[in-house]
Amino acid sequence: MNISVIIPFLNTLSFDRLLWLVPIFFALHNLEEAPFMEGWSKRIPLKIHPTVTTRQFTAAVVFLTLAGVLLTYVALAYVPKPTGYFLVLGIQAILLFNAFIPHIGSTILFRMYSPGVVTAVLITLPFSFYLFRRAFAENILTVNQIWILLGIAPFATVAFAYLSLQIGKAFDK
């Protein structure tokens, strides 16, 4: 689908409603990733990613997806606006980092499909750029705040990946 068709629709959404697309797109990304991660983690030549079972990885991404939905709900319903927006935009910053390093990077490095790369390129990248540009245009985020979110994203990615995979291991016994 052409992005120029989608942007007018996104422009009609309030910022609160737009932020609900963060966990929705995250769920779509996880749906692409989960069925293929076990096979991919066994085939990659470097062990940059632990070998995981489909059940373990599915449990991990279900946990992360539900956490994303819950955090979005709490942030938009109960947290004062600037801080609540910042929390959900933080999720999107993590997803943006995730698109580049694990997905696009490993696809290029290993010259093979990396589970999640299709949604990373077709959804996460364009939506992230749109969302952050709109947050900046609507004076919701400053340039410095965007850089702060992007600076925290790599560390948060590692921490959440580790935590969720440990939860996944518990469900894989």
mmCIF file of C-alpha atoms in Angstrom:
data_model
loop_
_atom_site.group_PDB
_atom_site.id
_atom_site.type_symbol
_atom_site.label_atom_id
_atom_site.label_comp_id
_atom_site.label_asym_id
_atom_site.label_seq_id
_atom_site.Cartn_x
_atom_site.Cartn_y
_atom_site.Cartn_z
ATOM 1 C CA MET A 1 0.000 0.000 0.000
ATOM 2 C CA ASN A 2 1.237 3.480 -0.841
ATOM 3 C CA ILE A 3 2.238 5.509 2.239
ATOM 4 C CA SER A 4 0.743 8.675 0.720
ATOM 5 C CA VAL A 5 -2.678 7.028 1.020
ATOM 6 C CA ILE A 6 -2.149 6.155 4.683
ATOM 7 C CA ILE A 7 -0.829 9.518 5.904
ATOM 8 C CA PRO A 8 -4.085 11.442 5.300
ATOM 9 C CA PHE A 9 -5.852 8.820 7.432
ATOM 10 C CA LEU A 10 -3.243 9.096 10.180
ATOM 11 C CA ASN A 11 -3.562 12.890 10.070
ATOM 12 C CA THR A 12 -7.252 12.569 10.968
ATOM 13 C CA LEU A 13 -6.477 10.724 14.208
ATOM 14 C CA SER A 14 -6.007 12.543 17.491
ATOM 15 C CA PHE A 15 -2.586 11.987 19.002
ATOM 16 C CA ASP A 16 -4.099 9.739 21.701
ATOM 17 C CA ARG A 17 -5.697 7.505 19.075
ATOM 18 C CA LEU A 18 -2.560 7.533 16.974
ATOM 19 C CA LEU A 19 -0.612 6.192 19.950
ATOM 20 C CA TRP A 20 -2.924 3.172 20.092
ATOM 21 C CA LEU A 21 -1.367 2.088 16.798
ATOM 22 C CA VAL A 22 1.913 1.503 18.684
ATOM 23 C CA PRO A 23 0.778 -1.719 20.444
ATOM 24 C CA ILE A 24 -1.307 -2.760 17.422
ATOM 25 C CA PHE A 25 1.668 -2.538 15.064
ATOM 26 C CA PHE A 26 3.853 -4.171 17.724
ATOM 27 C CA ALA A 27 1.452 -7.125 17.813
ATOM 28 C CA LEU A 28 1.563 -7.434 14.004
ATOM 29 C CA HIS A 29 5.348 -7.411 14.120
ATOM 30 C CA ASN A 30 5.361 -10.136 16.779
ATOM 31 C CA LEU A 31 2.954 -12.227 14.682
ATOM 32 C CA GLU A 32 5.461 -12.157 11.840
ATOM 33 C CA GLU A 33 8.389 -12.966 14.121
ATOM 34 C CA ALA A 34 7.127 -15.766 16.365
ATOM 35 C CA PRO A 35 6.590 -18.632 13.892
ATOM 36 C CA PHE A 36 10.043 -18.296 12.317
ATOM 37 C CA MET A 37 12.361 -17.408 15.202
ATOM 38 C CA GLU A 38 13.261 -20.962 16.241
ATOM 39 C CA GLY A 39 14.406 -21.972 12.769
ATOM 40 C CA TRP A 40 16.245 -18.694 12.252
ATOM 41 C CA SER A 41 18.022 -18.856 15.612
ATOM 42 C CA LYS A 42 19.303 -22.342 14.718
ATOM 43 C CA ARG A 43 20.517 -21.292 11.236
ATOM 44 C CA ILE A 44 22.418 -18.085 11.957
ATOM 45 C CA PRO A 45 26.191 -18.554 11.744
ATOM 46 C CA LEU A 46 26.985 -16.382 14.785
ATOM 47 C CA LYS A 47 25.311 -16.911 18.111
ATOM 48 C CA ILE A 48 24.209 -13.293 18.539
ATOM 49 C CA HIS A 49 20.791 -14.581 19.449
ATOM 50 C CA PRO A 50 20.164 -17.521 21.760
ATOM 51 C CA THR A 51 18.464 -20.511 20.201
ATOM 52 C CA VAL A 52 14.841 -20.372 21.267
ATOM 53 C CA THR A 53 11.904 -22.665 20.754
ATOM 54 C CA THR A 54 8.781 -21.409 19.064
ATOM 55 C CA ARG A 55 6.875 -21.883 22.316
ATOM 56 C CA GLN A 56 9.484 -19.928 24.322
ATOM 57 C CA PHE A 57 9.610 -17.080 21.837
ATOM 58 C CA THR A 58 5.835 -16.939 21.494
ATOM 59 C CA ALA A 59 5.448 -16.714 25.278
ATOM 60 C CA ALA A 60 8.077 -13.956 25.330
ATOM 61 C CA VAL A 61 6.398 -11.855 22.642
ATOM 62 C CA VAL A 62 2.922 -12.417 24.081
ATOM 63 C CA PHE A 63 4.246 -11.062 27.381
ATOM 64 C CA LEU A 64 5.838 -8.063 25.631
ATOM 65 C CA THR A 65 2.731 -7.385 23.539
ATOM 66 C CA LEU A 66 0.425 -7.484 26.561
ATOM 67 C CA ALA A 67 2.860 -5.266 28.497
ATOM 68 C CA GLY A 68 2.809 -2.806 25.583
ATOM 69 C CA VAL A 69 -1.002 -2.741 25.528
ATOM 70 C CA LEU A 70 -1.176 -2.325 29.315
ATOM 71 C CA LEU A 71 1.452 0.419 29.371
ATOM 72 C CA THR A 72 -0.318 2.257 26.534
ATOM 73 C CA TYR A 73 -3.634 2.040 28.371
ATOM 74 C CA VAL A 74 -2.203 3.229 31.692
ATOM 75 C CA ALA A 75 -0.130 5.963 30.034
ATOM 76 C CA LEU A 76 -3.070 7.375 28.089
ATOM 77 C CA ALA A 77 -5.786 6.900 30.722
ATOM 78 C CA TYR A 78 -4.038 7.687 34.003
ATOM 79 C CA VAL A 79 -0.689 9.396 33.473
ATOM 80 C CA PRO A 80 -0.648 13.162 32.828
ATOM 81 C CA LYS A 81 -0.344 13.911 29.113
ATOM 82 C CA PRO A 82 3.271 14.829 28.517
ATOM 83 C CA THR A 83 4.584 11.945 30.628
ATOM 84 C CA GLY A 84 2.018 9.450 29.321
ATOM 85 C CA TYR A 85 2.853 10.344 25.740
ATOM 86 C CA PHE A 86 6.561 10.033 26.527
ATOM 87 C CA LEU A 87 6.044 6.471 27.824
ATOM 88 C CA VAL A 88 4.242 5.285 24.689
ATOM 89 C CA LEU A 89 6.712 7.092 22.455
ATOM 90 C CA GLY A 90 9.399 5.220 24.397
ATOM 91 C CA ILE A 91 7.868 1.938 23.246
ATOM 92 C CA GLN A 92 8.016 3.178 19.678
ATOM 93 C CA ALA A 93 11.655 4.235 20.092
ATOM 94 C CA ILE A 94 12.465 0.675 21.187
ATOM 95 C CA LEU A 95 10.619 -0.692 18.160
ATOM 96 C CA LEU A 96 12.507 1.693 15.879
ATOM 97 C CA PHE A 97 15.852 0.547 17.293
ATOM 98 C CA ASN A 98 14.678 -3.070 16.990
ATOM 99 C CA ALA A 99 13.894 -2.515 13.303
ATOM 100 C CA PHE A 100 17.433 -1.390 12.513
ATOM 101 C CA ILE A 101 19.724 -3.549 14.614
ATOM 102 C CA PRO A 102 18.217 -7.010 14.984
ATOM 103 C CA HIS A 103 16.074 -7.056 11.853
ATOM 104 C CA ILE A 104 17.575 -4.999 9.054
ATOM 105 C CA GLY A 105 21.107 -5.465 10.372
ATOM 106 C CA SER A 106 20.910 -9.251 10.651
ATOM 107 C CA THR A 107 19.163 -9.555 7.283
ATOM 108 C CA ILE A 108 22.052 -7.693 5.648
ATOM 109 C CA LEU A 109 24.778 -9.384 7.713
ATOM 110 C CA PHE A 110 23.557 -12.944 7.205
ATOM 111 C CA ARG A 111 21.988 -12.383 3.760
ATOM 112 C CA MET A 112 18.878 -14.224 4.830
ATOM 113 C CA TYR A 113 15.392 -13.399 6.038
ATOM 114 C CA SER A 114 15.318 -12.238 9.638
ATOM 115 C CA PRO A 115 11.943 -12.889 11.270
ATOM 116 C CA GLY A 116 10.224 -9.537 11.655
ATOM 117 C CA VAL A 117 12.137 -7.682 8.941
ATOM 118 C CA VAL A 118 9.099 -7.296 6.678
ATOM 119 C CA THR A 119 6.968 -5.535 9.293
ATOM 120 C CA ALA A 120 10.040 -3.648 10.514
ATOM 121 C CA VAL A 121 10.591 -2.147 7.072
ATOM 122 C CA LEU A 122 6.993 -1.767 5.925
ATOM 123 C CA ILE A 123 5.342 -0.711 9.193
ATOM 124 C CA THR A 124 7.767 0.142 11.997
ATOM 125 C CA LEU A 125 10.104 2.437 10.060
ATOM 126 C CA PRO A 126 7.528 4.590 8.255
ATOM 127 C CA PHE A 127 5.214 4.734 11.271
ATOM 128 C CA SER A 128 8.079 5.666 13.612
ATOM 129 C CA PHE A 129 9.215 8.505 11.368
ATOM 130 C CA TYR A 130 5.641 9.735 11.011
ATOM 131 C CA LEU A 131 4.900 9.459 14.739
ATOM 132 C CA PHE A 132 8.049 11.233 15.900
ATOM 133 C CA ARG A 133 7.695 13.938 13.264
ATOM 134 C CA ARG A 134 4.108 14.508 14.321
ATOM 135 C CA ALA A 135 5.027 14.541 18.038
ATOM 136 C CA PHE A 136 7.634 17.175 17.243
ATOM 137 C CA ALA A 137 5.243 19.191 15.039
ATOM 138 C CA GLU A 138 2.547 19.181 17.739
ATOM 139 C CA ASN A 139 5.063 20.265 20.424
ATOM 140 C CA ILE A 140 4.642 16.998 22.294
ATOM 141 C CA LEU A 141 8.346 16.148 22.077
ATOM 142 C CA THR A 142 11.419 18.277 21.646
ATOM 143 C CA VAL A 143 14.367 17.191 19.541
ATOM 144 C CA ASN A 144 16.325 16.568 22.759
ATOM 145 C CA GLN A 145 13.573 14.313 24.110
ATOM 146 C CA ILE A 146 13.544 12.318 20.880
ATOM 147 C CA TRP A 147 17.303 11.803 21.228
ATOM 148 C CA ILE A 148 16.853 10.768 24.862
ATOM 149 C CA LEU A 149 14.282 8.138 23.847
ATOM 150 C CA LEU A 150 16.535 6.870 21.067
ATOM 151 C CA GLY A 151 19.501 6.788 23.460
ATOM 152 C CA ILE A 152 17.619 4.701 26.004
ATOM 153 C CA ALA A 153 16.146 2.361 23.375
ATOM 154 C CA PRO A 154 19.174 0.062 22.888
ATOM 155 C CA PHE A 155 19.495 -0.590 26.623
ATOM 156 C CA ALA A 156 15.747 -1.064 27.052
ATOM 157 C CA THR A 157 15.698 -3.436 24.082
ATOM 158 C CA VAL A 158 18.342 -5.674 25.648
ATOM 159 C CA ALA A 159 16.696 -5.572 29.086
ATOM 160 C CA PHE A 160 13.190 -6.346 27.796
ATOM 161 C CA ALA A 161 14.459 -9.048 25.425
ATOM 162 C CA TYR A 162 16.325 -10.756 28.262
ATOM 163 C CA LEU A 163 13.376 -10.483 30.674
ATOM 164 C CA SER A 164 10.818 -11.697 28.159
ATOM 165 C CA LEU A 165 12.995 -14.615 27.034
ATOM 166 C CA GLN A 166 13.401 -15.667 30.677
ATOM 167 C CA ILE A 167 9.620 -15.598 31.019
ATOM 168 C CA GLY A 168 9.395 -17.581 27.793
ATOM 169 C CA LYS A 169 11.810 -20.189 29.180
ATOM 170 C CA ALA A 170 9.545 -20.635 32.193
ATOM 171 C CA PHE A 171 6.650 -21.440 29.872
ATOM 172 C CA ASP A 172 8.757 -23.814 27.806
ATOM 173 C CA LYS A 173 9.315 -26.353 30.596
#
